[in-house]
Amino acid sequence: MEKTKKENLVFDGRILKFYNDEVTLDNGETSKREYVSHRGGVCCLAVHDGKIYFEKQYRYAVRKEIFELPAGKLEAGENPMDAMKRELKEELGFISHNMEYIDFIYPSVGYTNEKIYLFYSSDNELSTQSLDEDEFLSISPLSIKDAYKKLDNNEIHDAKTVCLMLKLRNRLLKD
């Protein structure tokens, strides 16, 4: 186990914090560890009328539109299930009456402590979408079989979406 010798906050942003810490290694030597601290997020595979609801959203970091499941950032101290219900309402206009916690993932442990909580929602009531001012996305419902064909054809590249779809594959494709 490495021990933090000196924590060094390099950047404190609205969403991310960047650190360049000094650590003591198992052998007693000193080294540096750079990492990004993130409050975490949520992602949900939501089914309504036999369809999985996806979003297409431009993601600046990769400079293209990404096909993904609804997701969002956790607010400070926010309960993950409450956050996911909020995001479903905002992004899809869904009110979830049956949300189930599935698991969590660390999307990239080599440089960030981000933790994404994964959910499944199977009883959704249609309501009104209420996107954030700076949020632009289109909703893409697909049949369950078509969604998994898209996954199998390597057309889905968002890690949280891939992980959650794989975790629910046997349940959703049992017929």
XYZ file of C-alpha atoms in Angstrom, residues 18 22 37 60 63 65 69 77 87-88 90 97 101-102 107 116 124 130 135 137-138 148 164-165:
24
model
C -6.526 17.791 -9.904
C 3.794 12.800 -3.020
C -10.935 13.730 -7.969
C -16.670 18.002 -25.866
C -15.378 16.097 -29.880
C -21.839 12.904 -30.383
C -27.695 5.715 -21.366
C -23.787 14.745 -0.380
C -31.566 12.767 -13.985
C -34.250 10.495 -15.488
C -34.605 15.948 -16.394
C -41.659 3.839 -9.916
C -29.463 -0.478 -7.720
C -27.294 -2.836 -9.805
C -14.408 3.971 -14.995
C -20.450 5.633 -11.080
C -41.423 4.519 -15.839
C -36.575 19.492 -18.139
C -27.728 20.522 -21.954
C -29.480 15.862 -26.280
C -31.813 13.748 -28.353
C -27.983 -5.337 -27.904
C -24.529 -1.591 -17.459
C -25.858 -3.232 -20.612
